[in-house]
CSV table of C-alpha atoms (C1' of nucleotides) in Angstrom, one decimal:
chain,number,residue,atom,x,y,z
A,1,UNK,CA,-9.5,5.5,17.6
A,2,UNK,CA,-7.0,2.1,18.0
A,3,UNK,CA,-9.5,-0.6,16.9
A,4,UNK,CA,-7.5,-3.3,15.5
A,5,UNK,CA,-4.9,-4.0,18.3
A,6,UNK,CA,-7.1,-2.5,20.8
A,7,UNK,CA,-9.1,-5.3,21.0
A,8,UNK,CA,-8.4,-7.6,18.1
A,9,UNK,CA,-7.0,-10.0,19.7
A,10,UNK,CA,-3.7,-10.8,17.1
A,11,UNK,CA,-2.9,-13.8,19.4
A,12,UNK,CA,-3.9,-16.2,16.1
A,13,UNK,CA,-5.1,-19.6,16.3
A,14,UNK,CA,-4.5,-20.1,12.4
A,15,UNK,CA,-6.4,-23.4,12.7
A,16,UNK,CA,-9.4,-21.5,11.4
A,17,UNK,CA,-10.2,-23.5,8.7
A,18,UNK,CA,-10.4,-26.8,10.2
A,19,UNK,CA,-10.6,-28.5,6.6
A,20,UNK,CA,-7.4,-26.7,5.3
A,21,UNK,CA,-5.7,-28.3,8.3
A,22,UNK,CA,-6.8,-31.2,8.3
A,23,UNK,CA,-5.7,-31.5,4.7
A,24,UNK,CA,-2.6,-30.2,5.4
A,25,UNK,CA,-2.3,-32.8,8.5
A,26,UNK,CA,-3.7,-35.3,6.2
A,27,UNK,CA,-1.0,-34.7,3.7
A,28,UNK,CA,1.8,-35.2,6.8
A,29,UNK,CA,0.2,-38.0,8.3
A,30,UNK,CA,-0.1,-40.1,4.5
A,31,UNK,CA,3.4,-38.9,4.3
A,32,UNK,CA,4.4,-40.7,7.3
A,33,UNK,CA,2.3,-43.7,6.5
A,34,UNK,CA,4.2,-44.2,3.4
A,35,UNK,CA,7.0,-44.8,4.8
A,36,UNK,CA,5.9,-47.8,6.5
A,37,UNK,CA,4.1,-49.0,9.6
A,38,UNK,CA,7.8,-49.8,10.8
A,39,UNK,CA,8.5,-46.5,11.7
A,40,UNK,CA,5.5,-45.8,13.5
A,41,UNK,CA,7.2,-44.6,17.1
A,42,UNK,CA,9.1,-42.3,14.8
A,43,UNK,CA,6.1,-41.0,13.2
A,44,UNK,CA,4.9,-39.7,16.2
A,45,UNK,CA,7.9,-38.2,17.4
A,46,UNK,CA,8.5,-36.2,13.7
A,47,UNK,CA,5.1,-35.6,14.2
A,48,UNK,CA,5.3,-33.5,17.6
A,49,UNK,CA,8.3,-32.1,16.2
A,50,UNK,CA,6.5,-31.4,13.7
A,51,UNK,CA,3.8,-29.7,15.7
A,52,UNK,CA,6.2,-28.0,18.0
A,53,UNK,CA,7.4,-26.3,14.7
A,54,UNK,CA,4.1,-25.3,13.4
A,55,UNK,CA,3.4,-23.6,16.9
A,56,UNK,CA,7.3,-21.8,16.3
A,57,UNK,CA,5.5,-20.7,13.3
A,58,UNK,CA,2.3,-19.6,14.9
A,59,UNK,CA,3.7,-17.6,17.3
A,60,UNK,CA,6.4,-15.7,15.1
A,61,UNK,CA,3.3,-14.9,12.8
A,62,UNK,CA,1.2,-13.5,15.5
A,63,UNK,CA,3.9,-11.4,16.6
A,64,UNK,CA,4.8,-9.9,13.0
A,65,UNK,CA,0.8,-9.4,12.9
A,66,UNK,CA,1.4,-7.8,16.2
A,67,UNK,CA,4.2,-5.4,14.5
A,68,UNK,CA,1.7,-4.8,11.7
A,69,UNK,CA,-1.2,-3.2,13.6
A,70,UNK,CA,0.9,-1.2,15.6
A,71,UNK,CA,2.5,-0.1,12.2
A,72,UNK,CA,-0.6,0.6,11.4
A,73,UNK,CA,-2.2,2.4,14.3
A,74,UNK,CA,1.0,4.5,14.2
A,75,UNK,CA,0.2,5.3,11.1
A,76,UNK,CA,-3.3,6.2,11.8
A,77,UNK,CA,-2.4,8.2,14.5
A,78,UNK,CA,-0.2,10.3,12.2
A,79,UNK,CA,-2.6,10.6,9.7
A,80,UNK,CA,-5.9,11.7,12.0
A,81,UNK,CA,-3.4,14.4,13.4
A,82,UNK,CA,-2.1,15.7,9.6
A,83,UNK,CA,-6.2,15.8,9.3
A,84,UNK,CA,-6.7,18.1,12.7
A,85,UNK,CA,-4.1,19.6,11.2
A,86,UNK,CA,-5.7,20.7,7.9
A,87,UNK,CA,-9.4,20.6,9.6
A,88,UNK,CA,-7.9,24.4,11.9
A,89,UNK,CA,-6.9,26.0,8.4
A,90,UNK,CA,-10.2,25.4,7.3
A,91,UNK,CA,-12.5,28.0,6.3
A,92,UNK,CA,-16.0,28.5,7.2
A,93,UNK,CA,-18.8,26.3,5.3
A,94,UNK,CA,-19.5,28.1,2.3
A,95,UNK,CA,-21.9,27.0,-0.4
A,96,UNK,CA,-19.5,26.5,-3.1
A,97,UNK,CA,-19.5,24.2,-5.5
A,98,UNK,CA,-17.6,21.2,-4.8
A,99,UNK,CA,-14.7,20.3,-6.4
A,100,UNK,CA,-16.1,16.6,-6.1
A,101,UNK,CA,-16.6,16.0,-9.5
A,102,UNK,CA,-13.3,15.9,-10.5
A,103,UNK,CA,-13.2,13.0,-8.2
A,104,UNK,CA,-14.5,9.9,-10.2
A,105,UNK,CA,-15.1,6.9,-8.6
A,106,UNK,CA,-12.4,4.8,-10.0
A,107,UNK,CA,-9.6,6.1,-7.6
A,108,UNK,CA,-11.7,5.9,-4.6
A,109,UNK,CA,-11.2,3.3,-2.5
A,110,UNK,CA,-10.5,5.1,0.7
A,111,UNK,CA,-12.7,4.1,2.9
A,112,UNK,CA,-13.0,5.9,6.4
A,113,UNK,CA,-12.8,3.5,9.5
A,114,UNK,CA,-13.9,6.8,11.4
A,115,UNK,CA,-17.0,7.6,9.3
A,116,UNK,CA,-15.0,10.7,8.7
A,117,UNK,CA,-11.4,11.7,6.1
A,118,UNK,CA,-10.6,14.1,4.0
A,119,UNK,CA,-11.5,14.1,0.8
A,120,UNK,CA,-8.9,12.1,-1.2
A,121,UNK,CA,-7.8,14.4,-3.5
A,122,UNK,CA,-4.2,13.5,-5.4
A,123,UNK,CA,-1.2,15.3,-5.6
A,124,UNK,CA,-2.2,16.0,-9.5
A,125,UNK,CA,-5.4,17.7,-8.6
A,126,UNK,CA,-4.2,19.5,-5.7
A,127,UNK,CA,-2.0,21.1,-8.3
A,128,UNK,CA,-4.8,21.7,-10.9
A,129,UNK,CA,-6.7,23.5,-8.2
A,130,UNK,CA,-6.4,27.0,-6.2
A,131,UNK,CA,-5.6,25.6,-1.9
A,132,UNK,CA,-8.4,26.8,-1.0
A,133,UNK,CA,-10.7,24.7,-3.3
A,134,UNK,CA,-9.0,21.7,-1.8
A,135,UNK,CA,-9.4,22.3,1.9
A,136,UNK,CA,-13.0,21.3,2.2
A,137,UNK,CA,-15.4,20.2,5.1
A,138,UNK,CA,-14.9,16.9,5.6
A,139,UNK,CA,-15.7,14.4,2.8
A,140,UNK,CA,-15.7,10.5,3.2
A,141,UNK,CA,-16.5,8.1,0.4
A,142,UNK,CA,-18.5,4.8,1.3
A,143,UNK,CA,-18.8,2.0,-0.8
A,144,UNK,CA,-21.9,-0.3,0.2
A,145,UNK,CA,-23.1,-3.6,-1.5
A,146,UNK,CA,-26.7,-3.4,-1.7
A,147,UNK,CA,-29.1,-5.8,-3.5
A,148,UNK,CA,-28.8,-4.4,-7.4
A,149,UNK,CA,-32.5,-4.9,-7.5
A,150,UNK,CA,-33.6,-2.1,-4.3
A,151,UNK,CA,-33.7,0.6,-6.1
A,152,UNK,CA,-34.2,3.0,-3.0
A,153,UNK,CA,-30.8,4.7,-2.6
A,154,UNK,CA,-30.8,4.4,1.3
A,155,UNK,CA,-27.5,3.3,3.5
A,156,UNK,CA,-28.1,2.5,7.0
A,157,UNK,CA,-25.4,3.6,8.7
A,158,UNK,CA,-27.3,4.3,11.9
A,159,UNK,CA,-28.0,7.8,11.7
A,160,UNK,CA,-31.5,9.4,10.6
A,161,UNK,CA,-31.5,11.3,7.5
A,162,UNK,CA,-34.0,13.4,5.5
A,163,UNK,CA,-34.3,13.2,1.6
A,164,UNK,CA,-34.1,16.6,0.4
A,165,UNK,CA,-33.4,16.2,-3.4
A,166,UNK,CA,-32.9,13.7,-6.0
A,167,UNK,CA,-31.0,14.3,-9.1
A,168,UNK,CA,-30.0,12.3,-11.8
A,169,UNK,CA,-26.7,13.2,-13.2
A,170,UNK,CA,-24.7,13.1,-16.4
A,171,UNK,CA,-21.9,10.7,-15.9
A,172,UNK,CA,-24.0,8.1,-13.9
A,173,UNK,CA,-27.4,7.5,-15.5
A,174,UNK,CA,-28.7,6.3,-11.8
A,175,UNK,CA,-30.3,9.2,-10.1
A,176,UNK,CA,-28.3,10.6,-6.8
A,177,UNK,CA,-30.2,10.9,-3.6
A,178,UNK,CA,-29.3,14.0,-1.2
A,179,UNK,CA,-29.8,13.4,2.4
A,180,UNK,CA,-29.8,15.7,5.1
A,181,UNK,CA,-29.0,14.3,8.7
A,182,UNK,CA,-32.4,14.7,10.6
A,183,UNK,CA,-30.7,17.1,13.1
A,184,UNK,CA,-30.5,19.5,10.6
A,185,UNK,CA,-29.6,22.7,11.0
A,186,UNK,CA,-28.1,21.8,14.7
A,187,UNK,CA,-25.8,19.0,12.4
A,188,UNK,CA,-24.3,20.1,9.4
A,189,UNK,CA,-23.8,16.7,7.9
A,190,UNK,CA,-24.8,15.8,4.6
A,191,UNK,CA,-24.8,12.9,2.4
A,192,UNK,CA,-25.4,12.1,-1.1
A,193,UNK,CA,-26.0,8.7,-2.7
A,194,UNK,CA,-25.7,6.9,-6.0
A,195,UNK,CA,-24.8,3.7,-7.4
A,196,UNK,CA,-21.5,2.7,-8.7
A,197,UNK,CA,-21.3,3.7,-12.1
A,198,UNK,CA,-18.9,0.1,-12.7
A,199,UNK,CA,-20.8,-1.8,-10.1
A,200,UNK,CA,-24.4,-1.1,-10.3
A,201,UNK,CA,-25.4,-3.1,-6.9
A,202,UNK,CA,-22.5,-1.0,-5.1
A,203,UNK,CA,-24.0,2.4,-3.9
A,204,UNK,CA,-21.5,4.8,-3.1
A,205,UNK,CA,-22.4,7.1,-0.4
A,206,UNK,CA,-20.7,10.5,-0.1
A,207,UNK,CA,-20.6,12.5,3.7
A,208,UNK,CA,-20.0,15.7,3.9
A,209,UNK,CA,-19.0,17.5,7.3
A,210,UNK,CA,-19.1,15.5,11.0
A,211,UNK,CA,-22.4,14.6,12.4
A,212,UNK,CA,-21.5,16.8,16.2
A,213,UNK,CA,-24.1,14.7,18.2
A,214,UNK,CA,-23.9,11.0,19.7
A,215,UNK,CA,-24.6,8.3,17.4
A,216,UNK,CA,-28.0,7.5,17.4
A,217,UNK,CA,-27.9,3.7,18.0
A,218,UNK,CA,-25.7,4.1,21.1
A,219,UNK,CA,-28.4,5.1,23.2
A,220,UNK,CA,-30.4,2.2,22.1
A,221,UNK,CA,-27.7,-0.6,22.0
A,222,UNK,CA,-26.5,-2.5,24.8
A,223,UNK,CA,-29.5,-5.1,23.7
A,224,UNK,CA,-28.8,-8.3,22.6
A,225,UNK,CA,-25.7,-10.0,21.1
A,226,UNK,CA,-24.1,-8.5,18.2
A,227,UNK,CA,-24.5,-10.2,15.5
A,228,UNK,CA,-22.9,-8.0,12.4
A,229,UNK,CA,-19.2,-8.6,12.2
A,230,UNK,CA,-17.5,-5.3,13.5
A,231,UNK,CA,-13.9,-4.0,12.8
A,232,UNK,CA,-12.8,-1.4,15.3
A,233,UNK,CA,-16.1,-0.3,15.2
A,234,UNK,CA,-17.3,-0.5,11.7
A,235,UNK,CA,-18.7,-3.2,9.7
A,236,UNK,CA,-16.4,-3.7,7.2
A,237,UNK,CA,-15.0,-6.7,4.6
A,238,UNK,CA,-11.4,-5.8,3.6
A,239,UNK,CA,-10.2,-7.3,0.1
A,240,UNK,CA,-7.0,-6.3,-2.4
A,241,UNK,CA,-8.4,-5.1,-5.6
A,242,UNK,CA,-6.0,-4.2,-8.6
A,243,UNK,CA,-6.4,-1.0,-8.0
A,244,UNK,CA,-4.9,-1.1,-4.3
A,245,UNK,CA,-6.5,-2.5,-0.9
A,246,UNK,CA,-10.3,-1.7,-0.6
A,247,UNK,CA,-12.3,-1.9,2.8
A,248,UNK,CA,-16.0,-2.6,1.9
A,249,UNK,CA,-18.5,-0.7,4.4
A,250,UNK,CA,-21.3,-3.0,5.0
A,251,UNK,CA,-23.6,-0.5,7.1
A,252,UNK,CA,-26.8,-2.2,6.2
A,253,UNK,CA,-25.9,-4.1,8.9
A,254,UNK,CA,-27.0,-1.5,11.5
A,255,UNK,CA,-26.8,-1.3,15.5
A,256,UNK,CA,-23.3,-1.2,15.2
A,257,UNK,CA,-21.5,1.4,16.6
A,258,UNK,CA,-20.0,3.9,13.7
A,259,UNK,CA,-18.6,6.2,16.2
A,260,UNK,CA,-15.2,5.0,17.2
A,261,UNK,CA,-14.2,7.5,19.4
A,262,UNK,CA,-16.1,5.6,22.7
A,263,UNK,CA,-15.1,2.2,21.2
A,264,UNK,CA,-13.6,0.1,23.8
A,265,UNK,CA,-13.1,-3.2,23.6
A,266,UNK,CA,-15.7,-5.3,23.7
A,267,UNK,CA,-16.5,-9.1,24.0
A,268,UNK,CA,-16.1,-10.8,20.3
A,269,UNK,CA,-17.5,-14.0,20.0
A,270,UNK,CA,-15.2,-17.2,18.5
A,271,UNK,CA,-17.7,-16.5,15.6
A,272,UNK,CA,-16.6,-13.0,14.5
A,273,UNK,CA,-12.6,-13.3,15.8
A,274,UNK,CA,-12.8,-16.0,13.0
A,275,UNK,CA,-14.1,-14.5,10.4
A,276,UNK,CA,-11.9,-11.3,11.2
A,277,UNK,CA,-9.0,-14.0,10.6
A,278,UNK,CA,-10.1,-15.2,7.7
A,279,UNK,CA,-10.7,-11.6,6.1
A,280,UNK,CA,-7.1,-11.1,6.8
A,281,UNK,CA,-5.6,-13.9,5.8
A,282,UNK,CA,-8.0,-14.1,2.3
A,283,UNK,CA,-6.6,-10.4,2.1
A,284,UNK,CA,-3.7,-11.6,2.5
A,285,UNK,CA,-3.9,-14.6,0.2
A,286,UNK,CA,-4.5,-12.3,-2.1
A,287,UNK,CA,-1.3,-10.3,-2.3
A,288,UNK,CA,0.8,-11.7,-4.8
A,289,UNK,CA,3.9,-10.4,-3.3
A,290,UNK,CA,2.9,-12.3,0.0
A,291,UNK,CA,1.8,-15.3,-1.4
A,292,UNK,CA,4.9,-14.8,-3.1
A,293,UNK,CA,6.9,-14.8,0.0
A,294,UNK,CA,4.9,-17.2,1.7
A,295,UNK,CA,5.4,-20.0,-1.3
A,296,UNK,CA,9.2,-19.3,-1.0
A,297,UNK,CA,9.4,-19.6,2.8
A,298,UNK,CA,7.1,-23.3,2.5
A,299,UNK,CA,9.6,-24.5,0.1
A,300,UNK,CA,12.6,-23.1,1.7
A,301,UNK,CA,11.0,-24.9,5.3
A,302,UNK,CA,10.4,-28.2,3.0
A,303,UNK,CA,13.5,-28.5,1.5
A,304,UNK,CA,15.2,-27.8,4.8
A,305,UNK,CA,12.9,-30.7,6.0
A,306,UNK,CA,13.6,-32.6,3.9
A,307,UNK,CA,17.4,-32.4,3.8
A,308,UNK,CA,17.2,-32.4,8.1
A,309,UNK,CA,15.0,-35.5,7.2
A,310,UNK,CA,17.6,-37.4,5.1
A,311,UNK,CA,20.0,-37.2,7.5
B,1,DC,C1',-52.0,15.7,11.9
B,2,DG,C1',-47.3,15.8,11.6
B,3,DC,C1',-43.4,13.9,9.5
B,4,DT,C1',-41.1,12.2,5.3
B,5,DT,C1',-40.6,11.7,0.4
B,6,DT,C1',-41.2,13.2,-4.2
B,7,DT,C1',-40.3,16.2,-7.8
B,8,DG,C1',-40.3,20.3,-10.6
B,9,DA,C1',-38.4,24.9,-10.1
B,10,DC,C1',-34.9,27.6,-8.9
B,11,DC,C1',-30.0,29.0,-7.7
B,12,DC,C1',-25.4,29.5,-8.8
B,13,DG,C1',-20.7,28.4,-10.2
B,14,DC,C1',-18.2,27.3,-14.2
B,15,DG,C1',-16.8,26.9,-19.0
B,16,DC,C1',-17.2,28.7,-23.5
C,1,DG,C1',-23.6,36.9,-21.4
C,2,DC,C1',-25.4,32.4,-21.9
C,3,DG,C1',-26.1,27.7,-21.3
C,4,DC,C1',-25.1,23.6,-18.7
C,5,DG,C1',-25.3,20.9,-14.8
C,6,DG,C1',-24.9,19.9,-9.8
C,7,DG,C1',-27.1,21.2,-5.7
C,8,DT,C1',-31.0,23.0,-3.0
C,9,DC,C1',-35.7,24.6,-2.1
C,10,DA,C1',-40.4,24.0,-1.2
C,11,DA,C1',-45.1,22.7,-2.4
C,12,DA,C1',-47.6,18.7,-3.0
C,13,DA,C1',-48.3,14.0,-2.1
C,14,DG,C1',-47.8,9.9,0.7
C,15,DC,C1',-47.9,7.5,4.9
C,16,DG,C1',-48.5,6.0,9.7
DNA sequence: CGCTTTTGACCCGCGC
DNA sequence: GCGCGGGTCAAAAGCG
């Protein structure tokens, strides 16, 4: 269930874009050259100090990252249990209608790192409907990219399913593909797929219930080097949209491991610990209120540089 | 031949 | 009660 500081390692060599340094280095160094060869000895030395600082900096980063995923798991760890919580009240399966249409895409961006969450029904509609309606099997919304030209509705998320219906529907003029996991009746799991209405090479795959056998590709992994970037244990790409945070499933990289609850942490190459840091700090690039914050702490450092400098 | 996919028919809840 | 529309069934077709 911990992924992220389970095993990502938060220990952050933010050298990870080696041209952005360098820049940045660049941008020091012509700094120091312009102030004349004369002062070359001190150069040097500002520039130590200067690295010293920038490893200050490092660390006191990686350990507010470190704060953040344990905020984070703690948070996770609440939330799974207000789940359990929910999941004993619920009644049997019943074949009801689901209250799913009410449930438009647009404020969907939950994405479950477990394969499994309630479905994300707000306050407002929890009011509109009777408790009972609301308190459902478990329903998980997964948003894939897919080429917009494959018009076959499938998401490989490493389970087998079996097509049992296709419909096309009123509010999205792209049919919706029903899929029954092959261990049917054994495993009650269902899921239904459709493009994005707003993105048409986004499909948006809906589970219903928890698949109650192993993961298929865990009896088959173990073979070869992973090559699909994993988070925790899911394939993901994390990005701030304006409508709140969004974590982008990309299952059709398969052979990854969607069941978390045997993750354990495994060997990441440089490759993917690099690219996790990047998705983080483009994700976090992308927060104005951090960028924000970030742009007043560079000038607060410069102009303390500077004044430390002049003196 | 057996499994999967396709697709029209049917079921059923909901709103009017 | 009736029509609408989402969801499911099941026979036929496709495929390896």
């Amino acid at each position: 269930m911990d992924y992220s500081s389970s095993w990502v390692d938060t220990s952050l060599d933010l050298n990870i874009n080696p041209r952005q340094r360098i820049g940045v280095k660049k941008d020091f160094v012509t700094n120091f050259m312009d102030l004349g060869n004369k002062q070359e000895v001190q150069s040097s030395g500002a520039l130590l100090e200067e690295l010293k600082r920038v490893s200050a900096e490092n660390k006191k980063l990686t350990e507010m990252l470190t704060v953040m995923c344990e905020n984070y798991n703690a948070l996770k760890t609440q939330l799974v249990d207000y789940m359990n919580k929910n999941r004993d009240k619920e009644p049997s399966p019943s074949r009801k209608r689901k209250s799913e249409s009410s449930n438009t895409n647009t404020n969907n961006n939950t994405i479950p790192m477990t394969g499994n969450s309630e479905s994300s029904s707000t306050d407002e509609e929890s009011c509109k409907k009777p408790r009972e309606e609301v308190i459902k099997a478990k329903i998980s919304r997964v948003y894939v990219k897919s080429e917009p030209s494959d018009t076959t509705l499938v998401v490989k998320d490493g389970y087998q399913w079996r097509k049992y219906g296709q419909k096309v529907t009123r509010d999205n003029p792209s049919p919706r593909a029903y899929f029954k996991c092959s261990f049917a009746p054994a495993c009650p799991v269902k899921k239904k797929v459709q493009r994005s209405i707003e993105d048409q090479s986004v499909l948006v795959a809906t589970y219903e219930g928890e698949h109650n056998h192993p993961h298929p590709s865990q009896m088959e992994t173990t073979s070869g080097g992973s090559r699909s970037l994993t988070l925790g244990s899911v394939p993901c790409s994390a990005s701030l949209g304006s409508s709140g945070p969004t974590i982008t499933l990309d299952l059709t990289k398969s052979k990854s491991n969607i069941d978390a609850t045997n993750s354990k942490p495994r060997t990441e190459t440089p490759q993917v610990r690099q690219f996790l840091v990047e998705q983080m700090a483009s994700s976090l690039t992308k927060d104005p209120t951090f960028t924000a914050a970030l742009a007043a702490a560079i000038s607060g450092r410069m102009l303390q540089q500077n004044h430390t400098e002049k003196w």
